Short mmCIF file of C-alpha atoms in Angstrom, two decimals:
data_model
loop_
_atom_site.label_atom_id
_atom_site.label_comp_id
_atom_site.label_asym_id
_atom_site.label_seq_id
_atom_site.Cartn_x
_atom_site.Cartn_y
_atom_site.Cartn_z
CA UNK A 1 4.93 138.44 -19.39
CA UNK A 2 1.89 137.35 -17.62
CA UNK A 3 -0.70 139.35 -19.81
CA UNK A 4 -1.75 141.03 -16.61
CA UNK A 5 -1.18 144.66 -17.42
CA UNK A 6 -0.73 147.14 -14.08
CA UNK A 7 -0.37 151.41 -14.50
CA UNK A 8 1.77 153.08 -13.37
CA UNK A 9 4.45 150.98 -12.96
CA UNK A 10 5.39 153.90 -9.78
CA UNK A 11 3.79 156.62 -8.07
CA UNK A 12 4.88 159.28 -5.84
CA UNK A 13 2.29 160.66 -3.56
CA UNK A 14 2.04 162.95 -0.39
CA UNK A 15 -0.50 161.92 2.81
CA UNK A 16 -3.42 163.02 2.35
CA UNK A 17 -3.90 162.81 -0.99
CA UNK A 18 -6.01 159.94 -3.68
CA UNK A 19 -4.55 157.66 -5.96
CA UNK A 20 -6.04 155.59 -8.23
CA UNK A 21 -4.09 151.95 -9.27
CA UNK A 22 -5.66 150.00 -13.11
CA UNK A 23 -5.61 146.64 -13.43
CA UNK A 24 -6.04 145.07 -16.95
CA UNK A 25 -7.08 141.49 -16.88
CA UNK A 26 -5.53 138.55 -18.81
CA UNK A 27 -7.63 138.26 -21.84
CA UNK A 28 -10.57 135.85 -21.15
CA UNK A 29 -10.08 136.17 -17.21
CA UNK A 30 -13.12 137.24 -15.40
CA UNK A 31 -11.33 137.39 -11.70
CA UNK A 32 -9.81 140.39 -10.70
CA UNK A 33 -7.36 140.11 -7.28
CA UNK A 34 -5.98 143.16 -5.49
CA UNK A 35 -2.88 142.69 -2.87
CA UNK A 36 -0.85 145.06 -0.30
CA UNK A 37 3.10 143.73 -0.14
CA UNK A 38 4.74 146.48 2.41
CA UNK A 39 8.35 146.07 2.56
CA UNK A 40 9.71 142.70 3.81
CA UNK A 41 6.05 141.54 4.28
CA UNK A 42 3.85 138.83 2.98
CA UNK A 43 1.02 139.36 0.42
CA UNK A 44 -2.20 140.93 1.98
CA UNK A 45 -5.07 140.39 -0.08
CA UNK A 46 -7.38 143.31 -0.46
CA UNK A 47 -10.02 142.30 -2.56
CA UNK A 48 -11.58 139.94 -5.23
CA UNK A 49 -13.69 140.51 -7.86
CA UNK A 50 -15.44 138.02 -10.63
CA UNK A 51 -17.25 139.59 -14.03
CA UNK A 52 -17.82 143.09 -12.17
CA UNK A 53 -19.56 141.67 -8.60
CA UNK A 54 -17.07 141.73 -5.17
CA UNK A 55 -16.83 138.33 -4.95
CA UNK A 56 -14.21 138.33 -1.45
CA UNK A 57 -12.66 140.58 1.11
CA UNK A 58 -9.54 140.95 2.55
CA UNK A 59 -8.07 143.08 4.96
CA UNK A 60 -8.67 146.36 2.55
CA UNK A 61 -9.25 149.63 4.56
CA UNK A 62 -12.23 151.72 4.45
CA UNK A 63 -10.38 154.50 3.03
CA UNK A 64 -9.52 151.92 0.18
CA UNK A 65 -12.05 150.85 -2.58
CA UNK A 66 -12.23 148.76 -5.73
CA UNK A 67 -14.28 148.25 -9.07
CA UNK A 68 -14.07 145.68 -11.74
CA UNK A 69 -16.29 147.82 -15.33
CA UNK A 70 -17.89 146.01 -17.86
CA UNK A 71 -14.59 145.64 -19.76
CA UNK A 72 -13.22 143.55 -16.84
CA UNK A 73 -10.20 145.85 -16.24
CA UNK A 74 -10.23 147.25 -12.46
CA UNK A 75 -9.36 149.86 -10.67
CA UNK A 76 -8.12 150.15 -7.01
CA UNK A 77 -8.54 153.74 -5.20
CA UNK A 78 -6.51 154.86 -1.83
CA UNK A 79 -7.61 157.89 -0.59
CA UNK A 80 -6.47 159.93 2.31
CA UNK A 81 -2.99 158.70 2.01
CA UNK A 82 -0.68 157.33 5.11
CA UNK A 83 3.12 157.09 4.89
CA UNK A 84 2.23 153.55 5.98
CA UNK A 85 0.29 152.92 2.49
CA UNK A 86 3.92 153.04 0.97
CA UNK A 87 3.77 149.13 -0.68
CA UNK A 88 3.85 147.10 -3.71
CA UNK A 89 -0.04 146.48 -4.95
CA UNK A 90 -0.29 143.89 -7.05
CA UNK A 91 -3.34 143.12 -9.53
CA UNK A 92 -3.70 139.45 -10.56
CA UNK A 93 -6.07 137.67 -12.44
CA UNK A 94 -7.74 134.19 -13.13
CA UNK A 95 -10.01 132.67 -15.83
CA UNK A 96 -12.73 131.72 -12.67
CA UNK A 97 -12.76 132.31 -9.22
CA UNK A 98 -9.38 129.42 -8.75
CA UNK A 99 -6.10 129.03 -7.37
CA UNK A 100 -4.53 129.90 -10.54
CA UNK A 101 -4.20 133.37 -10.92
CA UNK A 102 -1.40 135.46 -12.72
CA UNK A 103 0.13 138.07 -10.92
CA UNK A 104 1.06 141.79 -12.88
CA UNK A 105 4.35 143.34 -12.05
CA UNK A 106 3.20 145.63 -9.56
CA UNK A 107 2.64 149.12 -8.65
CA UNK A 108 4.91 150.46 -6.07
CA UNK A 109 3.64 153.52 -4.02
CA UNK A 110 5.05 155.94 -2.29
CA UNK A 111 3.39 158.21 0.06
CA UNK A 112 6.00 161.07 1.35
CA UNK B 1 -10.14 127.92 3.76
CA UNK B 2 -7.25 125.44 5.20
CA UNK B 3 -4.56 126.79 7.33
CA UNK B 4 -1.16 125.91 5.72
CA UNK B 5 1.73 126.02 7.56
CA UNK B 6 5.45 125.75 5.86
CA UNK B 7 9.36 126.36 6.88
CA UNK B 8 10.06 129.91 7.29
CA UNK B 9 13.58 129.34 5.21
CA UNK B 10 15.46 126.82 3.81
CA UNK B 11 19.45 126.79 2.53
CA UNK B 12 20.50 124.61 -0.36
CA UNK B 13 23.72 124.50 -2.71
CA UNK B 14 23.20 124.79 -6.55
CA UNK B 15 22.61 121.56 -8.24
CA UNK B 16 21.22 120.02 -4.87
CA UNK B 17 17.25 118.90 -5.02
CA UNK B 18 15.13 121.28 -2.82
CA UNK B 19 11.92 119.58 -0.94
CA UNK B 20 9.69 121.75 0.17
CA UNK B 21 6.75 119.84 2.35
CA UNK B 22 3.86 122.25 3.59
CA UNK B 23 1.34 121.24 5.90
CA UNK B 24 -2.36 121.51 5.58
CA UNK B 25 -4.41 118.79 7.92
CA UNK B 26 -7.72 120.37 7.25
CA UNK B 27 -7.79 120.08 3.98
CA UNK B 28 -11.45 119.61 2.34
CA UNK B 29 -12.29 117.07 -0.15
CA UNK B 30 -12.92 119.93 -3.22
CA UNK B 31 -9.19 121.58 -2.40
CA UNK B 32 -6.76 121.83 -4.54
CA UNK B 33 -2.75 122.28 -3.62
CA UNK B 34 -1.05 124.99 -5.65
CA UNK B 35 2.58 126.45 -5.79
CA UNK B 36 3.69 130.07 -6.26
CA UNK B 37 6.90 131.68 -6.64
CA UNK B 38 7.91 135.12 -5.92
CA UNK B 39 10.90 136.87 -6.61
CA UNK B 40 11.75 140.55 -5.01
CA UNK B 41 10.00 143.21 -5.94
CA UNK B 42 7.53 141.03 -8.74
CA UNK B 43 4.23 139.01 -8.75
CA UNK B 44 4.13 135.73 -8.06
CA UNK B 45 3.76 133.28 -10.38
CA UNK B 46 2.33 130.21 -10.50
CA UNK B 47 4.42 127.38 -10.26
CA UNK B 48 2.17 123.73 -9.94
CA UNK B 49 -0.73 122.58 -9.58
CA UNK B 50 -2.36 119.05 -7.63
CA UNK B 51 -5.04 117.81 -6.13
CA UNK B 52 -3.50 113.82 -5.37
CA UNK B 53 -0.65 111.52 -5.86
CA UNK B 54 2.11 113.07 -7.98
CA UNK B 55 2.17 115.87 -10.72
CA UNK B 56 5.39 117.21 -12.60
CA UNK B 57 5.89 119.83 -15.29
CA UNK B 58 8.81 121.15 -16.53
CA UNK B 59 9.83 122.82 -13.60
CA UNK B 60 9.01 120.99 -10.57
CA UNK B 61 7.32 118.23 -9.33
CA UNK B 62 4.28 118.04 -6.45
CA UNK B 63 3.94 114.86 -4.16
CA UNK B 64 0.49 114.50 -2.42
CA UNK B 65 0.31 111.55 -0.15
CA UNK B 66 -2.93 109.54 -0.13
CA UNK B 67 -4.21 111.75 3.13
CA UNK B 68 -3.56 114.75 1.09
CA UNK B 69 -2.96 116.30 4.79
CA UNK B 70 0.54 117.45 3.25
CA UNK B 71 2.60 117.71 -0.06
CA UNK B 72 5.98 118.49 -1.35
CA UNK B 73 7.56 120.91 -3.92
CA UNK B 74 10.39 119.44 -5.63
CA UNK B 75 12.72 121.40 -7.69
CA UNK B 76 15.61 119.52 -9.36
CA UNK B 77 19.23 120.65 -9.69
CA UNK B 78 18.42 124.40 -8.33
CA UNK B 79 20.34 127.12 -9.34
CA UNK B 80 21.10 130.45 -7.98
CA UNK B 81 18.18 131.94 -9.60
CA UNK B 82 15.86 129.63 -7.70
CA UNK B 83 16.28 131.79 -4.75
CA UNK B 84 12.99 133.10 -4.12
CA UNK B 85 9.71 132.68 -1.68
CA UNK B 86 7.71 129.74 -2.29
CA UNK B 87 3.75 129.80 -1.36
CA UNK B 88 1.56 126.75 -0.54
CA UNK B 89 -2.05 127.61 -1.15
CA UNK B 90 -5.08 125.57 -0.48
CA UNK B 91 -8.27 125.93 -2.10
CA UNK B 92 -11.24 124.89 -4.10
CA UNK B 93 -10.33 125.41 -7.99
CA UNK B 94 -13.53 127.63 -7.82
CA UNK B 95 -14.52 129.65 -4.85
CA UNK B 96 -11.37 130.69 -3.36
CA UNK B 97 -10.11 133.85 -2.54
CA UNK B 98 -6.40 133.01 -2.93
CA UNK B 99 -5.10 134.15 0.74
CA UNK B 100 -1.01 133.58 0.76
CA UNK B 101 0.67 132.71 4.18
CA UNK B 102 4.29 133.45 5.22
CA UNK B 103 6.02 130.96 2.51
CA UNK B 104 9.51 129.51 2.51
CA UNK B 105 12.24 131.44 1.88
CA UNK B 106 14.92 129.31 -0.01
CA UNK B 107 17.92 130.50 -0.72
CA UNK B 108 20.21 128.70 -3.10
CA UNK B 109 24.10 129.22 -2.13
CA UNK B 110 27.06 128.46 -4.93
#
């Protein structure tokens, strides 16, 4: 368990339609990372943020957005849903803005 | 952020030592070299961390020649579960926005 706490654990969506992916932080850790892992691909990062300021930016989409609240946790909206947004997001976190980051178990989405 | 470039895949037999080397000649003086592992369908997770020479933990060990232009996972006696994708990142410790490349797939044969 890496203390990195993702919900929901699945979701089953139709195009069109706006999700919304939470991210709970390791206790302590200010950094907040958001990835895309489609099916047999690599890790895309989306986004970064550190104590509630975007700190870096990926390849996220405009019709994707992201927030880190005062309590650290962070959230991670899609909106206007493609059948290609069907992927494995992944929330990790770190203690600063460094390499070592723990990785939650995912949230796989699927957009039908 | 330095370009890394590692094998796409890799074949070993359990029990064998696996060497992974990844390349990264642009390296800058305040990187660090850092390890994941990723099994399918889960988060990485981090495996080692270096900036020179040699570090080891209790599951693998990182060689960084004095250049620090490369370095090498080691993982001792693998076993079947070892099959996974490794990552080589490079990075400041702070500052870095943690980008992944391709990584290695190793697969670990009986």
């Amino acid at each position: 368990d890496s203390g990195v706490t993702q919900t929901p654990k699945h979701l089953i969506t139709a195009t069109g339609q706006r999700v919304t992916l939470r991210c709970s932080p390791r206790s302590g850790d200010l950094s907040v990372y958001w990835y895309q892992q489609s099916l047999d691909q690599g890790l895309q990062f989306l986004i970064q943020y550190y104590n509630g300021e975007e700190r870096a930016k990926g390849n996220i989409l405009e019709r994707f957005s992201a927030q880190q609240f005062p309590d650290l946790h962070s959230e991670l909206n899609l909106s206007s849903l493609e059948l290609g947004d069907s992927a494995l997001y992944f929330c990790a976190s770190s203690e600063g803005t460094g390499t070592e980051a723990f990785f939650g178990q995912g949230t796989r989405l699927t957009v039908v | 952020l330095a370009k890394t470039t590692q094998p796409i895949s890799m074949d070993s037999y359990e029990g064998q030592e696996v060497n992974i080397t990844c390349s990264h000649n642009n390296i800058a003086t305040n990187d660090y070299i850092t390890w994941y592992q990723q099994f399918p369908s889960q988060g990485p997770r981090f495996i080692i961390q270096g900036y020179k020479t040699k570090v080891t933990n209790e599951v693998a060990s990182l060689f960084i020649p004095a250049d620090r232009k490369s370095s090498t996972l080691s993982l001792p006696r693998v076993s079947l579960s070892d099959t996974a994708v490794y990552y080589c990142l490079v990075g400041a410790e702070y500052g870095n926005k943690l980008v992944f490349g391709a990584g290695t797939i190793l697969r670990v044969k009986s």
